[in-house]
Short mmCIF file of C-alpha atoms and ligand atoms in Angstrom, two decimals:
data_model
loop_
_atom_site.label_atom_id
_atom_site.label_comp_id
_atom_site.label_asym_id
_atom_site.label_seq_id
_atom_site.Cartn_x
_atom_site.Cartn_y
_atom_site.Cartn_z
CA MET R 1 -42.36 -53.39 -102.55
CA LYS R 2 -45.53 -54.70 -100.91
CA LYS R 3 -47.41 -51.72 -102.16
CA TYR R 4 -46.13 -52.13 -105.70
CA ILE R 5 -47.25 -55.80 -105.76
CA LEU R 6 -50.69 -54.89 -104.46
CA THR R 7 -50.99 -52.06 -107.10
CA VAL R 8 -50.11 -54.46 -109.97
CA LEU R 9 -52.53 -57.09 -108.65
CA GLY R 10 -55.26 -54.43 -108.33
CA MET R 11 -54.60 -53.35 -111.95
CA LEU R 12 -54.70 -56.92 -113.21
CA CYS R 13 -58.05 -57.49 -111.51
CA LEU R 14 -59.67 -54.21 -112.18
CA SER R 15 -59.00 -53.44 -115.85
CA PRO R 16 -60.92 -54.88 -118.62
CA VAL R 17 -58.31 -57.38 -119.54
CA TRP R 18 -57.42 -57.87 -123.18
CA GLY R 19 -54.57 -59.81 -124.79
CA GLN R 20 -51.81 -61.78 -123.32
CA GLY R 21 -51.54 -62.43 -119.66
CA GLN R 22 -55.22 -61.66 -119.04
CA VAL R 23 -56.76 -62.84 -115.76
CA THR R 24 -60.36 -62.39 -116.73
CA LYS R 25 -62.09 -62.94 -119.94
CA PRO R 26 -63.47 -60.09 -121.91
CA ARG R 27 -67.25 -59.62 -121.29
CA ILE R 28 -69.10 -60.05 -124.63
CA THR R 29 -72.81 -59.39 -125.05
CA ILE R 30 -74.47 -61.06 -128.05
CA ILE R 31 -77.50 -59.01 -129.10
CA ALA R 32 -79.57 -61.40 -131.44
CA THR R 33 -81.99 -59.88 -134.01
CA GLY R 34 -82.88 -62.96 -136.05
CA GLY R 35 -81.97 -63.83 -139.66
CA THR R 36 -80.64 -67.07 -141.31
CA ILE R 37 -78.21 -67.56 -138.43
CA ALA R 38 -81.25 -68.31 -136.36
CA GLY R 39 -82.99 -70.11 -139.24
CA ILE R 40 -84.10 -73.76 -139.49
CA ALA R 41 -84.35 -75.69 -142.77
CA ALA R 42 -87.15 -78.23 -143.00
CA PRO R 43 -86.35 -81.44 -144.83
CA PRO R 44 -86.85 -82.62 -147.44
CA ALA R 45 -86.82 -79.07 -149.11
CA GLU R 46 -83.47 -78.42 -147.61
CA ASN R 47 -82.96 -75.23 -149.51
CA ALA R 48 -86.14 -73.81 -148.12
CA TYR R 49 -86.02 -72.62 -144.59
CA THR R 50 -87.45 -70.17 -142.12
CA PRO R 51 -85.21 -67.60 -140.68
CA ALA R 52 -85.44 -66.20 -137.17
CA GLN R 53 -86.33 -69.37 -135.17
CA LEU R 54 -83.64 -69.85 -132.70
CA THR R 55 -83.21 -67.70 -129.59
CA VAL R 56 -79.79 -66.14 -128.56
CA GLU R 57 -79.43 -68.89 -125.82
CA THR R 58 -79.54 -71.63 -128.47
CA LEU R 59 -77.07 -69.69 -130.63
CA ILE R 60 -74.61 -69.40 -127.81
CA ARG R 61 -75.03 -73.11 -126.82
CA GLN R 62 -74.26 -74.15 -130.42
CA VAL R 63 -70.81 -72.65 -130.25
CA PRO R 64 -69.44 -73.65 -126.84
CA GLN R 65 -65.86 -72.62 -127.91
CA ILE R 66 -66.80 -69.03 -127.51
CA ASN R 67 -66.89 -69.50 -123.81
CA ASN R 68 -62.99 -70.07 -123.92
CA LYS R 69 -62.61 -66.66 -125.40
CA ALA R 70 -65.10 -64.47 -123.54
CA SER R 71 -67.57 -64.35 -120.80
CA VAL R 72 -70.65 -64.27 -123.01
CA LYS R 73 -74.16 -63.02 -122.28
CA GLY R 74 -77.13 -62.93 -124.64
CA ILE R 75 -79.84 -60.41 -125.32
CA GLN R 76 -82.82 -61.03 -127.68
CA LEU R 77 -83.64 -57.65 -129.20
CA CYS R 78 -86.08 -58.97 -131.73
CA ASN R 79 -86.35 -62.24 -133.91
CA ILE R 80 -87.09 -61.25 -137.46
CA ALA R 81 -85.85 -61.83 -141.08
CA SER R 82 -83.89 -58.65 -141.78
CA GLN R 83 -86.09 -57.55 -144.66
CA TYR R 84 -88.50 -56.62 -141.85
CA MET R 85 -85.87 -54.50 -140.16
CA THR R 86 -86.99 -50.85 -139.46
CA PRO R 87 -85.44 -47.64 -138.16
CA ARG R 88 -87.40 -47.87 -134.98
CA ILE R 89 -85.51 -51.18 -134.31
CA TRP R 90 -82.27 -49.49 -135.24
CA ILE R 91 -82.98 -46.83 -132.58
CA ARG R 92 -83.80 -49.50 -130.00
CA LEU R 93 -80.59 -51.42 -130.76
CA ALA R 94 -78.50 -48.18 -130.46
CA ARG R 95 -80.02 -47.35 -127.13
CA VAL R 96 -79.27 -50.87 -125.79
CA VAL R 97 -75.67 -50.58 -127.22
CA ASP R 98 -75.26 -47.15 -125.52
CA SER R 99 -76.59 -48.30 -122.18
CA LEU R 100 -74.42 -51.52 -122.08
CA PHE R 101 -71.28 -49.50 -122.82
CA SER R 102 -72.18 -46.47 -120.72
CA GLY R 103 -72.93 -48.70 -117.61
CA ASP R 104 -69.68 -50.72 -118.20
CA HIS R 105 -71.80 -53.93 -118.50
CA CYS R 106 -69.67 -55.35 -121.29
CA ASP R 107 -66.41 -54.79 -123.06
CA GLY R 108 -67.60 -55.66 -126.61
CA ILE R 109 -70.83 -56.39 -128.46
CA VAL R 110 -71.77 -58.88 -131.21
CA VAL R 111 -74.94 -58.33 -133.26
CA THR R 112 -76.35 -61.30 -135.03
CA HIS R 113 -78.54 -60.16 -137.96
CA GLY R 114 -80.07 -61.19 -141.20
CA THR R 115 -77.87 -60.70 -144.16
CA ASP R 116 -80.14 -58.79 -146.24
CA THR R 117 -80.08 -55.57 -144.49
CA MET R 118 -77.07 -56.29 -142.23
CA GLU R 119 -75.11 -53.36 -143.76
CA GLU R 120 -77.85 -50.97 -143.17
CA THR R 121 -78.22 -51.55 -139.48
CA ALA R 122 -74.46 -51.80 -139.00
CA PHE R 123 -74.04 -48.38 -140.68
CA PHE R 124 -76.84 -46.72 -138.76
CA LEU R 125 -75.22 -48.00 -135.47
CA ASP R 126 -71.84 -46.84 -136.68
CA LEU R 127 -73.12 -43.23 -137.16
CA VAL R 128 -74.74 -42.92 -133.81
CA ASN R 129 -72.44 -45.01 -131.56
CA SER R 130 -70.01 -42.89 -129.58
CA HIS R 131 -68.22 -45.61 -127.81
CA GLU R 132 -64.67 -47.03 -128.70
CA ASN R 133 -65.50 -50.57 -127.61
CA PRO R 134 -65.65 -53.11 -130.42
CA VAL R 135 -69.00 -53.76 -132.03
CA VAL R 136 -69.14 -56.61 -134.61
CA PHE R 137 -71.99 -57.76 -136.72
CA THR R 138 -72.40 -61.24 -138.08
CA GLY R 139 -74.94 -63.51 -139.66
CA SER R 140 -75.05 -66.56 -141.95
CA MET R 141 -76.12 -67.55 -145.43
CA ARG R 142 -77.12 -70.99 -144.64
CA PRO R 143 -79.57 -71.92 -141.88
CA SER R 144 -78.37 -73.41 -138.60
CA ASN R 145 -79.23 -76.98 -139.35
CA SER R 146 -77.98 -77.20 -142.89
CA PRO R 147 -74.84 -79.15 -143.91
CA GLY R 148 -72.11 -76.73 -143.97
CA ALA R 149 -73.84 -74.06 -141.78
CA ASP R 150 -71.65 -71.06 -141.75
CA GLY R 151 -73.21 -69.50 -138.65
CA PRO R 152 -71.22 -71.16 -135.87
CA ALA R 153 -67.85 -70.18 -137.49
CA ASN R 154 -69.17 -66.56 -138.12
CA LEU R 155 -70.31 -66.24 -134.47
CA TYR R 156 -67.09 -67.64 -133.14
CA ASN R 157 -65.01 -65.18 -135.23
CA ALA R 158 -67.30 -62.28 -134.31
CA VAL R 159 -67.02 -62.95 -130.64
CA CYS R 160 -63.22 -63.39 -130.89
CA LEU R 161 -62.99 -60.09 -132.77
CA ALA R 162 -65.19 -58.14 -130.36
CA ALA R 163 -62.89 -59.55 -127.48
CA ASP R 164 -59.73 -58.45 -129.30
CA ARG R 165 -58.10 -55.19 -128.73
CA VAL R 166 -57.35 -54.67 -132.47
CA ALA R 167 -61.11 -53.91 -132.93
CA VAL R 168 -61.22 -51.09 -130.33
CA GLY R 169 -61.74 -47.66 -131.98
CA LYS R 170 -62.45 -49.12 -135.45
CA GLY R 171 -66.11 -48.23 -135.50
CA VAL R 172 -68.75 -50.98 -136.18
CA LEU R 173 -67.40 -53.91 -138.03
CA VAL R 174 -68.93 -56.88 -139.92
CA VAL R 175 -67.44 -60.35 -139.95
CA MET R 176 -68.66 -62.79 -142.49
CA ASN R 177 -66.92 -65.79 -144.09
CA ASP R 178 -63.54 -65.02 -142.46
CA HIS R 179 -63.48 -61.42 -143.69
CA ILE R 180 -63.57 -58.20 -141.55
CA PHE R 181 -65.32 -55.00 -143.04
CA SER R 182 -66.05 -51.55 -142.15
CA ALA R 183 -69.78 -50.83 -141.73
CA SER R 184 -69.59 -47.91 -144.19
CA GLY R 185 -67.92 -49.95 -146.98
CA VAL R 186 -69.48 -53.40 -146.73
CA THR R 187 -72.24 -54.52 -148.94
CA LYS R 188 -74.03 -57.87 -149.77
CA THR R 189 -72.98 -59.01 -153.27
CA HIS R 190 -74.35 -62.53 -153.63
CA THR R 191 -77.91 -63.77 -152.81
CA VAL R 192 -77.20 -67.26 -151.60
CA ASN R 193 -73.19 -68.10 -151.51
CA PRO R 194 -71.51 -67.97 -148.18
CA GLN R 195 -68.98 -65.70 -149.78
CA ALA R 196 -71.66 -62.94 -150.04
CA PHE R 197 -70.01 -59.75 -148.66
CA GLU R 198 -67.47 -57.39 -150.06
CA ASN R 199 -66.31 -53.76 -149.96
CA PRO R 200 -66.46 -53.05 -153.58
CA ASN R 201 -64.35 -49.91 -153.31
CA ARG R 202 -61.54 -50.89 -150.83
CA GLY R 203 -61.72 -54.66 -150.25
CA PRO R 204 -61.94 -56.09 -146.74
CA MET R 205 -60.17 -54.48 -143.74
CA GLY R 206 -58.74 -57.87 -142.76
CA THR R 207 -59.34 -61.47 -142.22
CA ILE R 208 -60.20 -63.54 -139.22
CA ARG R 209 -59.65 -67.28 -139.30
CA GLY R 210 -60.18 -69.64 -136.31
CA GLY R 211 -60.80 -66.51 -134.24
CA ILE R 212 -57.34 -64.94 -135.05
CA ALA R 213 -57.74 -61.54 -136.54
CA SER R 214 -55.27 -59.80 -138.87
CA LEU R 215 -56.01 -56.29 -140.26
CA TYR R 216 -54.38 -55.40 -143.51
CA TYR R 217 -54.24 -51.59 -142.93
CA PRO R 218 -55.29 -50.90 -139.27
CA LEU R 219 -54.31 -47.29 -139.23
CA CYS R 220 -56.07 -46.12 -142.35
CA GLU R 221 -59.18 -47.82 -141.33
CA LYS R 222 -59.31 -46.56 -137.88
CA ASN R 223 -62.58 -44.80 -137.57
CA VAL R 224 -61.76 -41.33 -138.54
CA VAL R 225 -65.22 -40.18 -139.15
CA ASP R 226 -66.01 -36.82 -137.14
CA GLU R 227 -69.60 -36.73 -137.75
CA ARG R 228 -71.56 -38.50 -135.14
CA PHE R 229 -75.15 -38.30 -134.17
CA SER R 230 -76.25 -38.50 -130.59
CA ILE R 231 -78.49 -41.48 -130.07
CA ARG R 232 -79.52 -39.84 -126.80
CA GLU R 233 -80.76 -36.77 -128.64
CA LEU R 234 -82.63 -38.59 -131.26
CA ALA R 235 -86.38 -38.51 -130.45
CA ASN R 236 -88.15 -41.75 -129.94
CA THR R 237 -90.45 -40.89 -132.88
CA ASP R 238 -89.61 -41.59 -136.58
CA LEU R 239 -86.59 -40.36 -138.31
CA PRO R 240 -87.00 -37.90 -141.35
CA ARG R 241 -88.49 -39.74 -144.32
CA VAL R 242 -85.95 -40.48 -147.10
CA ASP R 243 -86.59 -42.93 -149.93
CA ILE R 244 -84.59 -44.26 -152.87
CA VAL R 245 -85.56 -43.86 -156.49
CA LEU R 246 -83.76 -46.04 -159.23
CA SER R 247 -82.80 -44.60 -162.53
CA TYR R 248 -82.65 -46.59 -165.73
CA ALA R 249 -83.10 -46.02 -169.57
CA GLY R 250 -86.44 -44.42 -169.94
CA ALA R 251 -87.20 -43.80 -166.35
CA THR R 252 -90.11 -41.54 -165.79
CA SER R 253 -90.41 -39.16 -162.70
CA LEU R 254 -93.58 -40.81 -161.54
CA LEU R 255 -92.21 -42.33 -158.51
CA PHE R 256 -89.94 -39.34 -157.71
CA ASP R 257 -92.93 -36.94 -157.91
CA ALA R 258 -95.18 -39.21 -155.75
CA LEU R 259 -92.55 -39.29 -152.97
CA VAL R 260 -92.37 -35.44 -153.11
CA GLU R 261 -96.23 -35.14 -153.11
CA ASN R 262 -96.32 -37.48 -150.05
CA GLY R 263 -93.97 -35.44 -147.96
CA ALA R 264 -90.60 -37.00 -148.44
CA ASP R 265 -87.86 -35.05 -146.49
CA GLY R 266 -85.20 -36.28 -148.77
CA ILE R 267 -84.58 -38.54 -151.79
CA VAL R 268 -81.60 -40.64 -152.96
CA ILE R 269 -81.35 -41.25 -156.52
CA ALA R 270 -79.59 -44.58 -157.33
CA GLY R 271 -78.50 -43.04 -160.58
CA VAL R 272 -76.86 -44.63 -163.60
CA GLY R 273 -73.16 -44.24 -164.04
CA HIS R 274 -71.55 -41.25 -162.21
CA GLY R 275 -74.93 -40.28 -160.58
CA ASN R 276 -76.87 -39.51 -163.70
CA TYR R 277 -80.53 -39.96 -164.45
CA SER R 278 -83.22 -39.39 -167.10
CA TYR R 279 -84.51 -35.80 -168.12
CA GLN R 280 -87.70 -36.28 -166.27
CA ILE R 281 -85.99 -37.33 -162.94
CA GLU R 282 -83.48 -34.36 -163.47
CA ASN R 283 -86.35 -31.81 -163.75
CA SER R 284 -88.19 -33.23 -160.77
CA ALA R 285 -85.00 -33.31 -158.75
CA LYS R 286 -84.19 -29.66 -159.44
CA LYS R 287 -87.77 -28.56 -158.51
CA ALA R 288 -87.66 -30.74 -155.36
CA VAL R 289 -84.39 -29.07 -154.12
CA GLN R 290 -85.98 -25.61 -154.76
CA ASN R 291 -88.82 -26.72 -152.70
CA GLY R 292 -86.59 -27.76 -149.76
CA VAL R 293 -86.40 -31.61 -150.38
CA ALA R 294 -82.90 -32.79 -149.90
CA VAL R 295 -81.76 -34.78 -153.05
CA VAL R 296 -78.52 -37.05 -153.04
CA ARG R 297 -77.06 -38.21 -156.36
CA ALA R 298 -75.80 -41.84 -155.75
CA THR R 299 -75.26 -44.57 -158.16
CA ARG R 300 -76.41 -48.03 -158.74
CA VAL R 301 -72.84 -48.81 -160.03
CA LEU R 302 -71.03 -50.89 -157.42
CA GLN R 303 -67.60 -49.12 -157.62
CA GLY R 304 -66.37 -45.58 -157.77
CA GLY R 305 -69.33 -43.71 -156.04
CA VAL R 306 -70.27 -40.18 -157.05
CA SER R 307 -67.97 -37.18 -156.58
CA SER R 308 -68.87 -33.51 -156.98
CA ASP R 309 -67.70 -33.44 -160.63
CA THR R 310 -70.94 -34.80 -161.94
CA GLU R 311 -72.37 -34.16 -165.35
CA ASN R 312 -75.11 -31.33 -165.18
CA PRO R 313 -74.59 -30.33 -161.72
CA PHE R 314 -77.12 -28.13 -160.21
CA GLU R 315 -77.56 -25.77 -157.16
CA GLY R 316 -78.27 -27.54 -154.09
CA GLN R 317 -77.39 -31.14 -155.22
CA ILE R 318 -75.65 -33.41 -152.75
CA VAL R 319 -73.37 -36.15 -153.92
CA SER R 320 -73.05 -39.63 -152.16
CA ARG R 321 -69.19 -40.05 -152.44
CA SER R 322 -68.54 -43.64 -151.86
CA LEU R 323 -71.76 -44.54 -150.05
CA SER R 324 -74.21 -46.94 -151.71
CA PRO R 325 -77.82 -45.60 -152.22
CA GLN R 326 -78.94 -47.56 -149.18
CA LYS R 327 -76.15 -46.11 -147.08
CA ALA R 328 -76.62 -42.72 -148.36
CA ARG R 329 -80.31 -42.83 -147.43
CA ILE R 330 -79.27 -43.55 -143.80
CA LEU R 331 -76.80 -40.76 -143.58
CA LEU R 332 -79.36 -38.40 -145.07
CA MET R 333 -81.99 -39.43 -142.56
CA LEU R 334 -79.70 -38.58 -139.76
CA ALA R 335 -78.29 -35.47 -141.32
CA LEU R 336 -81.84 -34.06 -141.64
CA THR R 337 -82.09 -34.35 -137.91
CA VAL R 338 -79.61 -31.46 -137.53
CA SER R 339 -79.49 -29.46 -140.77
CA HIS R 340 -81.29 -28.82 -143.95
CA GLU R 341 -78.40 -26.95 -145.49
CA PRO R 342 -76.93 -28.80 -148.61
CA ASP R 343 -73.46 -27.64 -147.89
CA THR R 344 -73.57 -28.98 -144.48
CA ILE R 345 -74.96 -32.12 -145.44
CA GLN R 346 -72.42 -32.52 -148.35
CA ARG R 347 -69.54 -32.14 -145.73
CA MET R 348 -70.96 -35.23 -143.90
CA PHE R 349 -70.89 -37.19 -147.21
CA ASP R 350 -67.45 -35.98 -147.85
CA GLN R 351 -66.20 -38.06 -144.93
CA TYR R 352 -66.71 -41.15 -147.18
CA PRO R 353 -64.43 -40.34 -150.08
N1 LIG J 1 -83.89 -62.73 -145.69
C1 LIG J 1 -83.35 -63.19 -144.39
C2 LIG J 1 -82.84 -62.13 -143.51
O1 LIG J 1 -82.12 -61.12 -144.00
C3 LIG J 1 -82.40 -64.14 -144.62
C4 LIG J 1 -81.16 -63.88 -145.17
C5 LIG J 1 -80.09 -64.08 -144.30
O2 LIG J 1 -80.03 -63.84 -142.97
O3 LIG J 1 -79.00 -64.61 -144.75
O4 LIG J 1 -82.77 -62.17 -142.38
#
């Protein structure tokens, strides 16, 4: 009996304790990168503000309620507006996340980030993160000192979700304005309104209000993507170069050709409709593929994606499936670190139907 009691006590003390009856709070690390959530408006021009001013310590101090939910630590990875985010910083972030989880330094991670490119960093991390622990991105649309600042509520929700068992094994998540999204599906759809994020193809995965999460379809959205890229194997040097070309009525191939001439490893075409583009771009795309450049047919249209039954298909084309051009670019950059074979790369995209 005594042995049994000791064993139960031992389990309670040693296991990362989640949910009801917990003895210790989940350990959450907040990795801050900048953005409007760390921004300050300067009166009298209250709509104008400077992003990336506050440190992670100040962000944590501004939301004391998170300490009731988790034992919180902060890391300042960088402090930038997210239009200045780069693949090199993505790699640094992914290495920090890997070492925090591998060394059992925390149970979950929140990344604060500017909203402009949050979906890109979140998707990159989703593709290279091999850990089941929750990772939740958040930010804000209004600076920290504006009336109705949305940062504190978003940070509170993000910490609560990262501390919640429901987020285990779901891949990288994004929490904004009480909605929970998958990193692969989420995109920014409004330039200034606090309701700025959507998943145009599938809607949000769930809601989180006052720190209480409920997922609409937890099983379907469990992270089922097989393809993972090892952050440990990625070199510290630059990733393959992939750029995006937009198509529109009368688009010439000038930009496409310039990218090929300047050594692009891959090009994503943000096409019109179901991944279509002008004659000029079509001719250049075919030539580029013959010369070993990977070309992905994506679309500038928000819903529906591009499946393999495109108009005028050509040998070696890759289609983006449900990934937006900016997400297709990231998958292609990583894909090209392991293969240049269009069929192999297409199978990676097929995981996002
Ligand atoms: N452009 C800034 C950034 O992405 C501000 C946008 C925001 O964070 O809402 O960091």
